[in-house]
Short mmCIF file of C-alpha atoms in Angstrom, two decimals:
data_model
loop_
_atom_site.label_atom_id
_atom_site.label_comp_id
_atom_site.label_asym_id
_atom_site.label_seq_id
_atom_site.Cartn_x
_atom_site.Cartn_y
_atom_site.Cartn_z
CA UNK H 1346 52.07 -21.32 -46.27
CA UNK H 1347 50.90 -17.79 -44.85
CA UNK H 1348 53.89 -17.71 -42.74
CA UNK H 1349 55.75 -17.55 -45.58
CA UNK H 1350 53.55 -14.84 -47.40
CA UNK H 1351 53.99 -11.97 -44.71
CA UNK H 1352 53.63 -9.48 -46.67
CA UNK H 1353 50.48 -11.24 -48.48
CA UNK H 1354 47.58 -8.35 -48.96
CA UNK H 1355 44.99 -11.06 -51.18
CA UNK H 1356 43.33 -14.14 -49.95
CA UNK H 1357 40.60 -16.03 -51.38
CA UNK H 1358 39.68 -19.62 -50.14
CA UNK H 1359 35.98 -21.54 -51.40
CA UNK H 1360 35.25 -24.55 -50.62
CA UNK H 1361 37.29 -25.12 -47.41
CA UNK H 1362 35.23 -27.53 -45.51
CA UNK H 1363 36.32 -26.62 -42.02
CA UNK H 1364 33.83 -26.22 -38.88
CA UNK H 1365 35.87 -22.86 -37.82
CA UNK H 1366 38.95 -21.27 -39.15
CA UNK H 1367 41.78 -21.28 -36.26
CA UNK H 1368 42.08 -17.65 -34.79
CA UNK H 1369 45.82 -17.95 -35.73
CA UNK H 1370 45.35 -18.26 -39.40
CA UNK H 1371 46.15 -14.53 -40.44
CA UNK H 1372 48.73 -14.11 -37.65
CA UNK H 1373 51.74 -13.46 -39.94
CA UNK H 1374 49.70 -11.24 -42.41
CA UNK H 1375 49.09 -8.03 -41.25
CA UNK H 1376 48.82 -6.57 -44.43
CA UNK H 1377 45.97 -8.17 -45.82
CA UNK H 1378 43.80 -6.13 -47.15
CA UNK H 1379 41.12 -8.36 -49.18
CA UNK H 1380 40.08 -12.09 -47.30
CA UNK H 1381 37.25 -13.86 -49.55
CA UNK H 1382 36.34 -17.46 -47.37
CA UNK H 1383 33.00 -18.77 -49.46
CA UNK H 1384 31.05 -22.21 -49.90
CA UNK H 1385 32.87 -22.82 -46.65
CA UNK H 1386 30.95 -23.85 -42.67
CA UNK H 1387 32.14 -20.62 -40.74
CA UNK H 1388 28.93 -20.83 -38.91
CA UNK H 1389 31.04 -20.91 -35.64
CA UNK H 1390 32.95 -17.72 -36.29
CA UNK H 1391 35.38 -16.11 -34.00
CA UNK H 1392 36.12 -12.21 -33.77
CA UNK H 1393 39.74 -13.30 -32.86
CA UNK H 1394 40.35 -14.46 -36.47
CA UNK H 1395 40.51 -10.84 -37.57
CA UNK H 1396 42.86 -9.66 -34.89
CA UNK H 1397 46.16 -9.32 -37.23
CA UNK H 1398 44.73 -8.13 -40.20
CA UNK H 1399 43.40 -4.55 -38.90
CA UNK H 1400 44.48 -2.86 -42.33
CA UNK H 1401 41.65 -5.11 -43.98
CA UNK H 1402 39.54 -3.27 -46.76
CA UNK H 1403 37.53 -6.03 -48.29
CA UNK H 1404 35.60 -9.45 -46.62
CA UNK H 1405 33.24 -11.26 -48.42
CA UNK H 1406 31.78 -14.38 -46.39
CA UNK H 1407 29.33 -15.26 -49.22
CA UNK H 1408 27.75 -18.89 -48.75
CA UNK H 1409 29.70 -19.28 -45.36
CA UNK H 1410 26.26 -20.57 -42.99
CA UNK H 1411 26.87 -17.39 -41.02
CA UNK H 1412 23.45 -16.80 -38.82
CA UNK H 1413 24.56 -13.74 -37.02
CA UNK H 1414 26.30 -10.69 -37.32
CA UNK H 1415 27.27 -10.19 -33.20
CA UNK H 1416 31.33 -11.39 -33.90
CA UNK H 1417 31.54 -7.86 -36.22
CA UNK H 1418 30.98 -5.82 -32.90
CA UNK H 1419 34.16 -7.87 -31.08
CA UNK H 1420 36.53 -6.98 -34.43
CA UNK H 1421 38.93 -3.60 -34.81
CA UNK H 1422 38.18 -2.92 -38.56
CA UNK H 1423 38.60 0.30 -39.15
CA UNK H 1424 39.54 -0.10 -42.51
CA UNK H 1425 36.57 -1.81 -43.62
CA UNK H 1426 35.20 -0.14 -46.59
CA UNK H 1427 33.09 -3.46 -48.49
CA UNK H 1428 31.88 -6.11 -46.83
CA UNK H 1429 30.00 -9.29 -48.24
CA UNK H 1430 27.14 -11.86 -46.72
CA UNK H 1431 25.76 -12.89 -49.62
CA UNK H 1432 23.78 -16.24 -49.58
CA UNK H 1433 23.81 -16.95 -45.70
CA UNK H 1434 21.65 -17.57 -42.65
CA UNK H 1435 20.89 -14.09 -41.15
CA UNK H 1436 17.99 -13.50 -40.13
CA UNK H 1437 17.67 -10.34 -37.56
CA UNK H 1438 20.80 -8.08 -37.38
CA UNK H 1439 21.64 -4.98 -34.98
CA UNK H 1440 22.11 -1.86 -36.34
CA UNK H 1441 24.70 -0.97 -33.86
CA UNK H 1442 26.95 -3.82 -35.44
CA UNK H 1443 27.83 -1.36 -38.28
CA UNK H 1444 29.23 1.36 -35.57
CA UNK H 1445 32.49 -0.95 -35.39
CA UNK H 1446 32.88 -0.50 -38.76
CA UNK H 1447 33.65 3.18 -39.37
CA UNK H 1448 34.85 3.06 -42.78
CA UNK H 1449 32.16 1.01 -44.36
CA UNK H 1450 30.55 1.73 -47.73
CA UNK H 1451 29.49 -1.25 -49.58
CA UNK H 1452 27.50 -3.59 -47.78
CA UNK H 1453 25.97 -6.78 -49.53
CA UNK H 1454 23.72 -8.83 -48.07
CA UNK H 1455 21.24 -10.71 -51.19
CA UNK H 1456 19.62 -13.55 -49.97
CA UNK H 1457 19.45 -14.01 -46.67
CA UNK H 1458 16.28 -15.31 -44.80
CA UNK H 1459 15.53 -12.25 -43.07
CA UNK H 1460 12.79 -11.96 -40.64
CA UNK H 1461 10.32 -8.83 -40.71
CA UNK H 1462 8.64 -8.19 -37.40
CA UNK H 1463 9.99 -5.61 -34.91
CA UNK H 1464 13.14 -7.38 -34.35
CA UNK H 1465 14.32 -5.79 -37.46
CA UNK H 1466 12.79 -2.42 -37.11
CA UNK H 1467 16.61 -0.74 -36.23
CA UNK H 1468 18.28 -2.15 -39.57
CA UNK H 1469 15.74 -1.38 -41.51
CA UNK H 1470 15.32 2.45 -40.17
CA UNK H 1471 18.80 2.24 -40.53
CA UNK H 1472 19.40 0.79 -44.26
CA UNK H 1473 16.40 3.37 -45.01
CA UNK H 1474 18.67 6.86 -43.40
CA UNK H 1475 22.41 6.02 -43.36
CA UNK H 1476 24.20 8.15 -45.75
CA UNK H 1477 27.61 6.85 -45.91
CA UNK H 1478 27.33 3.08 -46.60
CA UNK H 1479 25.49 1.70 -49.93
CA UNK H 1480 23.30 -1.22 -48.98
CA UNK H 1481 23.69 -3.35 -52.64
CA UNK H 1482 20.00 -3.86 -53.67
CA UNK H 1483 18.31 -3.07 -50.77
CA UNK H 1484 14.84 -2.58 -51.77
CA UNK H 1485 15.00 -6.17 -53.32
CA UNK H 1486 15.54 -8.14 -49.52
CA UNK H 1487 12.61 -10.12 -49.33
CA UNK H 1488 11.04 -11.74 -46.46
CA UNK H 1489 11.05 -14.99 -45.25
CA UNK H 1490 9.61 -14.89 -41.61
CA UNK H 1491 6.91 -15.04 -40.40
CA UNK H 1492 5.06 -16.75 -42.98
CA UNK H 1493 2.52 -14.12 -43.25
CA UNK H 1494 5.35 -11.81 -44.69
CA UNK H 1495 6.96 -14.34 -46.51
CA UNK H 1496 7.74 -12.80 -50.12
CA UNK H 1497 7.03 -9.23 -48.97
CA UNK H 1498 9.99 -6.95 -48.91
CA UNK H 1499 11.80 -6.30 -45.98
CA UNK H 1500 11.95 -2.02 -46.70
CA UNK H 1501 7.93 -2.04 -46.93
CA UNK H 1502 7.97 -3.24 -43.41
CA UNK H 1503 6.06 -0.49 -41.34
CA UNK H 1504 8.21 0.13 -38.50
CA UNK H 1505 6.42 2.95 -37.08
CA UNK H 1506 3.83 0.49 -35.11
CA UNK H 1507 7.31 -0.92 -33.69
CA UNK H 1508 8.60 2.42 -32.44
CA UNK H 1509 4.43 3.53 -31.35
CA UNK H 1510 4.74 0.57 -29.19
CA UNK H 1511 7.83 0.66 -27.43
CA UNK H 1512 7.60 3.98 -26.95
CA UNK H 1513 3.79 3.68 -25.58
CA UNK H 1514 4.86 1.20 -23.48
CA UNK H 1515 7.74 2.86 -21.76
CA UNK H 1516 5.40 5.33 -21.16
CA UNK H 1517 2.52 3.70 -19.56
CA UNK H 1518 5.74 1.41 -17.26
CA UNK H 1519 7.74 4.36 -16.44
CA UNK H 1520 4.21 6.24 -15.68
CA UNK H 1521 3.07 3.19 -13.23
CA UNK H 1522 6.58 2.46 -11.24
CA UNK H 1523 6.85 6.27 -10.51
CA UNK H 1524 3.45 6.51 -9.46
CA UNK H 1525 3.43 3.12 -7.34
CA UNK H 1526 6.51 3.84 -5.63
CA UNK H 1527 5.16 7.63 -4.92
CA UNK H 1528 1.96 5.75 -3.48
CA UNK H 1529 3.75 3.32 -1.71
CA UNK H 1530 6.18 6.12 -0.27
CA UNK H 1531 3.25 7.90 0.78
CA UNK H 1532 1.21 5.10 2.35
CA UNK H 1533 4.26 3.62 3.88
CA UNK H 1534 5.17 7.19 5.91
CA UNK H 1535 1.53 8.91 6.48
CA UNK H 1536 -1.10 5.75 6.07
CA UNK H 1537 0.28 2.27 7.40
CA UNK H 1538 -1.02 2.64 10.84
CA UNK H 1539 -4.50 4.10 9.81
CA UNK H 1540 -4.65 1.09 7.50
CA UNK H 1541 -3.72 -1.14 9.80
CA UNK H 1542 -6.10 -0.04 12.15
CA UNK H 1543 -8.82 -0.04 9.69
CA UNK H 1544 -8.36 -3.71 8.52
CA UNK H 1545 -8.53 -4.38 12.32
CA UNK H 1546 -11.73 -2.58 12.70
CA UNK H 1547 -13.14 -4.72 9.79
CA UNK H 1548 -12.30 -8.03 11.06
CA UNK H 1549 -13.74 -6.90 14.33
CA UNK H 1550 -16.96 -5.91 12.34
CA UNK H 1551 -16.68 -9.31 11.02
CA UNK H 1552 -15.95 -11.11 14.17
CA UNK H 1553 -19.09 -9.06 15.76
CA UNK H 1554 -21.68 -9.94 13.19
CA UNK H 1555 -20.64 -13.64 13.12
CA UNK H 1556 -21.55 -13.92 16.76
CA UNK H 1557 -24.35 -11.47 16.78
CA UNK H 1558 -26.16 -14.46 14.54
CA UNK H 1559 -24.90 -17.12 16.36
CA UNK H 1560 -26.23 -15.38 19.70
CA UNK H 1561 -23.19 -15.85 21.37
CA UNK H 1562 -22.87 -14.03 25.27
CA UNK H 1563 -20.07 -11.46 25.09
CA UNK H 1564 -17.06 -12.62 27.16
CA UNK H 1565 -16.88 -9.44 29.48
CA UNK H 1566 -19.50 -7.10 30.66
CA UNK H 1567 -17.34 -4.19 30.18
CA UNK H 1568 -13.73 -3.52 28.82
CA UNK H 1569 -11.66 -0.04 30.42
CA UNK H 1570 -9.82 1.44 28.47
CA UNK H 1571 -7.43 4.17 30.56
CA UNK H 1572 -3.62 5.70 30.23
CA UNK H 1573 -1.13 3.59 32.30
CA UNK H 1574 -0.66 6.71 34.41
CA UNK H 1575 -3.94 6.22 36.09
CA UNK H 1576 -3.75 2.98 36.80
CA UNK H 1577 -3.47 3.68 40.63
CA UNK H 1578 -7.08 5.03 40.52
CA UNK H 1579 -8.97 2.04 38.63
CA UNK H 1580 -7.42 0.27 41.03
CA UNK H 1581 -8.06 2.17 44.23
CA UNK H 1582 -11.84 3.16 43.18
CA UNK H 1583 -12.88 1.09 40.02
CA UNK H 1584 -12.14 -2.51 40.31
CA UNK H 1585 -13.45 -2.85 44.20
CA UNK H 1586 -16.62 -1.31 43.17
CA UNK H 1587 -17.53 -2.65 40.00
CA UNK H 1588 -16.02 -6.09 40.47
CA UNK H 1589 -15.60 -6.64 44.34
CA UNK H 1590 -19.37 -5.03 44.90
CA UNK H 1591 -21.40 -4.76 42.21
CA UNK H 1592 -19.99 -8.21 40.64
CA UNK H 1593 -19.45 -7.27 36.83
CA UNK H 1594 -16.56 -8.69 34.92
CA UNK H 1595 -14.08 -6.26 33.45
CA UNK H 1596 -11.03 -6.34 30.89
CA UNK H 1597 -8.58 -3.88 31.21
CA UNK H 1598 -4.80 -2.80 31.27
CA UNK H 1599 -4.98 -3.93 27.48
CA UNK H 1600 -2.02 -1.61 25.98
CA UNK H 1601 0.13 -3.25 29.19
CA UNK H 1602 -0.50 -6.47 27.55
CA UNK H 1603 3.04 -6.82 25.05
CA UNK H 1604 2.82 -8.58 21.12
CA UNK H 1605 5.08 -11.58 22.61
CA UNK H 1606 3.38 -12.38 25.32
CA UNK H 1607 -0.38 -12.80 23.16
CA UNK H 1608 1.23 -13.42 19.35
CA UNK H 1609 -1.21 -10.90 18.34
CA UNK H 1610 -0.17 -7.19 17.50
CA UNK H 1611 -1.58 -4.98 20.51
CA UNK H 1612 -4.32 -3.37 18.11
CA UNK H 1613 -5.70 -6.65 17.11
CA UNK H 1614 -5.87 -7.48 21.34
CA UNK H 1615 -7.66 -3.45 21.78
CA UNK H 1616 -10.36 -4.93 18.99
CA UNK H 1617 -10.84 -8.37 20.49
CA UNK H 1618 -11.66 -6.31 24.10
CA UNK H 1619 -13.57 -3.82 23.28
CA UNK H 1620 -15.82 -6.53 20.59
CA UNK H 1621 -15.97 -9.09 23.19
CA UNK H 1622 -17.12 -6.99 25.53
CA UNK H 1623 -20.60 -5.49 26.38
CA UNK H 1624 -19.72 -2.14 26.62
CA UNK H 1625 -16.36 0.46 27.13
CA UNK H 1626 -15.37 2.33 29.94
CA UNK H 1627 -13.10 5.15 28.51
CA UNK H 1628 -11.55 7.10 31.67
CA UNK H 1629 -10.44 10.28 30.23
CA UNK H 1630 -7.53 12.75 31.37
CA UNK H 1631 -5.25 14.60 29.43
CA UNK H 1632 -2.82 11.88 29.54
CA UNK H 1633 -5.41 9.63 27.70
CA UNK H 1634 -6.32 12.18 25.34
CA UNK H 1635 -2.61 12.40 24.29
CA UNK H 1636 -1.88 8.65 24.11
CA UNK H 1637 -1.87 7.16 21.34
CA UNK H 1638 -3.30 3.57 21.97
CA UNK H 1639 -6.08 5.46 24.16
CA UNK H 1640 -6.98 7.37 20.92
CA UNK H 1641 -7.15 3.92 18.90
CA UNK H 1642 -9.63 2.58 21.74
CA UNK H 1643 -11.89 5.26 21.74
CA UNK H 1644 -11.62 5.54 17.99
CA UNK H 1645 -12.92 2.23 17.65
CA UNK H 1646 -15.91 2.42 20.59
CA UNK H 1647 -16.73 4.61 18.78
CA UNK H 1648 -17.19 3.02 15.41
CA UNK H 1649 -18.98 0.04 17.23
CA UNK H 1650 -21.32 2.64 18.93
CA UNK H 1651 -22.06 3.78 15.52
CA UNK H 1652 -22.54 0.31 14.40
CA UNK H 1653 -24.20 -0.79 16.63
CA UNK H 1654 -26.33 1.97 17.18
CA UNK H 1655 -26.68 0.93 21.13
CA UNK H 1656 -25.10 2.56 24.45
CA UNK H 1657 -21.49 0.34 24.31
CA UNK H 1658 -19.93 3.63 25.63
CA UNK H 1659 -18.71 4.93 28.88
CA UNK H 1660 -16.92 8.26 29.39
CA UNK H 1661 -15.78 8.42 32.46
CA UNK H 1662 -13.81 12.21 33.61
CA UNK H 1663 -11.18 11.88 36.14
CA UNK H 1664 -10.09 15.75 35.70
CA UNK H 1665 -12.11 19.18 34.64
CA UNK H 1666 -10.98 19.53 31.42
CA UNK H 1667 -12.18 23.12 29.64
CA UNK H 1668 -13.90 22.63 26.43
CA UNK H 1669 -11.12 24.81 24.94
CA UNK H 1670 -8.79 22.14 25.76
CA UNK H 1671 -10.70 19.44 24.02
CA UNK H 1672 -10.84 21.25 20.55
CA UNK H 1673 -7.54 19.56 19.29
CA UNK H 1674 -9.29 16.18 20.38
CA UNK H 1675 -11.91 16.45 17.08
CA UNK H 1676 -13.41 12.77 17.79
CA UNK H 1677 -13.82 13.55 22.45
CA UNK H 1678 -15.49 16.95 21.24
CA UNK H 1679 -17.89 15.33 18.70
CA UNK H 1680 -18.84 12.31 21.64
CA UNK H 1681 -19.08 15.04 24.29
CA UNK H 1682 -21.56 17.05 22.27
CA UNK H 1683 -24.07 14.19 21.83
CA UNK H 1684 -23.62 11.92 24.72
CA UNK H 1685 -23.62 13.14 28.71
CA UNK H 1686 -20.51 11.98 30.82
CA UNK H 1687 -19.64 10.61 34.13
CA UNK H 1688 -17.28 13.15 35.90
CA UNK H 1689 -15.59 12.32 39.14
CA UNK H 1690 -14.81 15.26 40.65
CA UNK H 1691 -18.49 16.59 40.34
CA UNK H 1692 -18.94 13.22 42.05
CA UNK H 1693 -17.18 14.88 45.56
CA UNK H 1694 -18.27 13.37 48.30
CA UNK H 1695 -21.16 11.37 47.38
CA UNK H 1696 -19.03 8.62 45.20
CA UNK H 1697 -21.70 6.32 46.68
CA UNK H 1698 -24.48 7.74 43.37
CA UNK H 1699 -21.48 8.18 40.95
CA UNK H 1700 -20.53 4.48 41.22
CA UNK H 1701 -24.54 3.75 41.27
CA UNK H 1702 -24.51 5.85 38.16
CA UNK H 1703 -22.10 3.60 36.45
CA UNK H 1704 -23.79 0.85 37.36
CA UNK H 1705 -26.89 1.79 35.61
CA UNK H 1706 -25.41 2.81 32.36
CA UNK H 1707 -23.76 -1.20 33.10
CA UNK H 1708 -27.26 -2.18 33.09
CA UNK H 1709 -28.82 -0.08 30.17
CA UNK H 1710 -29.03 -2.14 27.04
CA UNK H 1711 -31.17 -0.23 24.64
CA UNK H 1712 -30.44 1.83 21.84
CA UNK H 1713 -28.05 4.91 21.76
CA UNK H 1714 -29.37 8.43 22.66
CA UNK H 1715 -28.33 11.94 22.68
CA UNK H 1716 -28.26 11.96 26.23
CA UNK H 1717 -28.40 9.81 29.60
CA UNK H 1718 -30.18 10.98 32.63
CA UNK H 1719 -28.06 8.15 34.42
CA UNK H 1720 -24.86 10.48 34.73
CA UNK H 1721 -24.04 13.65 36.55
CA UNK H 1722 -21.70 15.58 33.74
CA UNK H 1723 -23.99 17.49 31.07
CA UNK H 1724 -23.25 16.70 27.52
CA UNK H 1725 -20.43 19.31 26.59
CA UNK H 1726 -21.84 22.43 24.09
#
């Protein structure tokens, strides 16, 4: 029948019980200008229906079981001056629905169930400020959800806590995520090894007390801690000494020890030595002082010596090195300046005291002091 009305610019239909109207229906109409479908199940509307029939001025889908408003945002309407939704479902609707329909100026919309929370807040603000399109009897929409509203009108709603809220809350979100990723950033590049290191140092404290209590021997009588480089020497001068004559049992070459070859990360192995071990023997040159492992092991005899509050630390000089040329070392300096020092080439030719030296601070087991009489370097000034 359409087909035959192309130039058809009125249609009204009520009562047409249909589930959806067929997107075709108004193909051969394009000059319809006024489409009335009421009393009629269009609850399954599609935005395709409205395709040839852009010249449309008028649509009124009164008592049509429409729930939502989305399909309007899919249409080209840019005639649409009135439109209709009288009696229907609708309960929330987007404000920005209405920017598809330039032309609008009559909008009716009596009796729907709206719902009055901040889901609503943009139509509202809107229906409240828009100059251009007359919402019919706006002031009258009442409210039917939530049931604490019910009966209230839907223009009293105070929208203001909505937009305090979600503003608030942007704040305090975009506030957090910029200032955990700038603390992450900044632990990540400057603080991951230090805290590392320090969780280390607290499961060694851990680890230490536990056997403390239990009374448990430590496994080694000393670790040595020393820079790969002088290797040659521990094992020239150290180990026949202290292990071939004097009998002790040492740990040492610990940063030559790799992650695959214990499953543990080499700062976990550096606490387990120097905790399970009686005491540390730190033999210093200027290629320990610059390592960076070497630093980590003296770092943390020295935390246990403060811990402790016993002599659990060696220092052992292989070179002179000028007090000038310790200042960038802050943690050597502060050692040197309480504690005395083992120095081997004050030792010359009478290595026979230095190594019985050594052995006595082996054998010393009493508390910490300022400074030794055992060894032959001075404390530094």
């Amino acid at each position: 029948m359409l087909q035959s009305m192309k130039h058809l610019e009125e249609f009204t239909a009520e009562n047409v019980y249909i589930s959806a109207l067929d997107p075709e229906t108004f193909q051969f109409n394009p000059q319809l200008k006024s489409l009335t479908i009421g009393q009629t199940d269009l609850s399954d509307l599609l935005p395709e229906l409205f395709e040839p029939i852009p010249n449309l001025q008028v649509l009124d889908l009164s008592e049509s079981q429409i729930k939502s408003l989305d399909f309007l945002t899919q249409v080209n309407l840019p005639a649409l001056r009135c439109l209709k939704l009288r009696d229907n479902e609708i309960t929330v609707i987007n404000e920005t629905i209405f920017q598809s329909l330039p032309a609008l100026t009559h909008l009716d919309l009596g009796n729907n169930p709206f719902t009055c929370d901040c889901s609503n807040a943009g139509f509202i603000q809107w229906v409240r400020s828009n100059n251009q399109t007359q919402v019919v009897n706006g002031h009258q929409y009442t409210c039917s959800f939530p049931v604490a509203e019910q009966g209230s009108k839907l223009l009293d709603f105070d929208i203001q806590s909505c937009w305090m809220d979600v503003s608030f809350l942007c704040f305090i979100s975009s506030s957090c995520i910029t200032l955990v990723t700038l603390l992450t950033s900044f632990i990540y590049h400057f603080l991951r090894s230090q805290i590392a290191y320090t969780f280390h140092l607290f499961l060694a404290f851990l680890y230490e007390s536990r056997r403390r209590k239990k009374g448990a021997p430590h496994q080694y009588d000393a670790f040595i801690s020393y820079n790969i480089h002088d290797e040659a020497w521990i094992c020239r001068e150290m180990l026949p000494v202290l292990e071939g004559e004097q009998g002790w049992k040492l740990f040492e070459n610990i940063t030559g020890v790799s992650e695959l070859s214990t499953g543990k990360p080499i700062i976990e192995n550096i606490t387990d030595a120097i905790y399970g071990s009686r005491k540390t023997i730190c033999v210093i040159t200027r290629r320990y002082l610059q390592s960076e492992w070497c630093s980590r092991e003296i770092q943390m005899a020295s935390f246990r010596l403060l811990d402790e509050q016993k002599d659990v630390l060696i220092l052992i000089f292989l070179e002179d090195i000028p007090a000038h040329q310790l200042s960038p070392y802050y943690r050597m300096r502060k050692l040197l300046k309480k504690r005395s020092y083992l120095s081997w080439p004050q030792a010359g030719q009478h290595t026979g005291v230095f190594w019985q030296n050594v052995r006595r601070a082996l054998e010393a087991g009493g508390a910490a002091t300022e400074t030794t009489h055992l060894l032959t370097g001075p404390a530094a000034r």
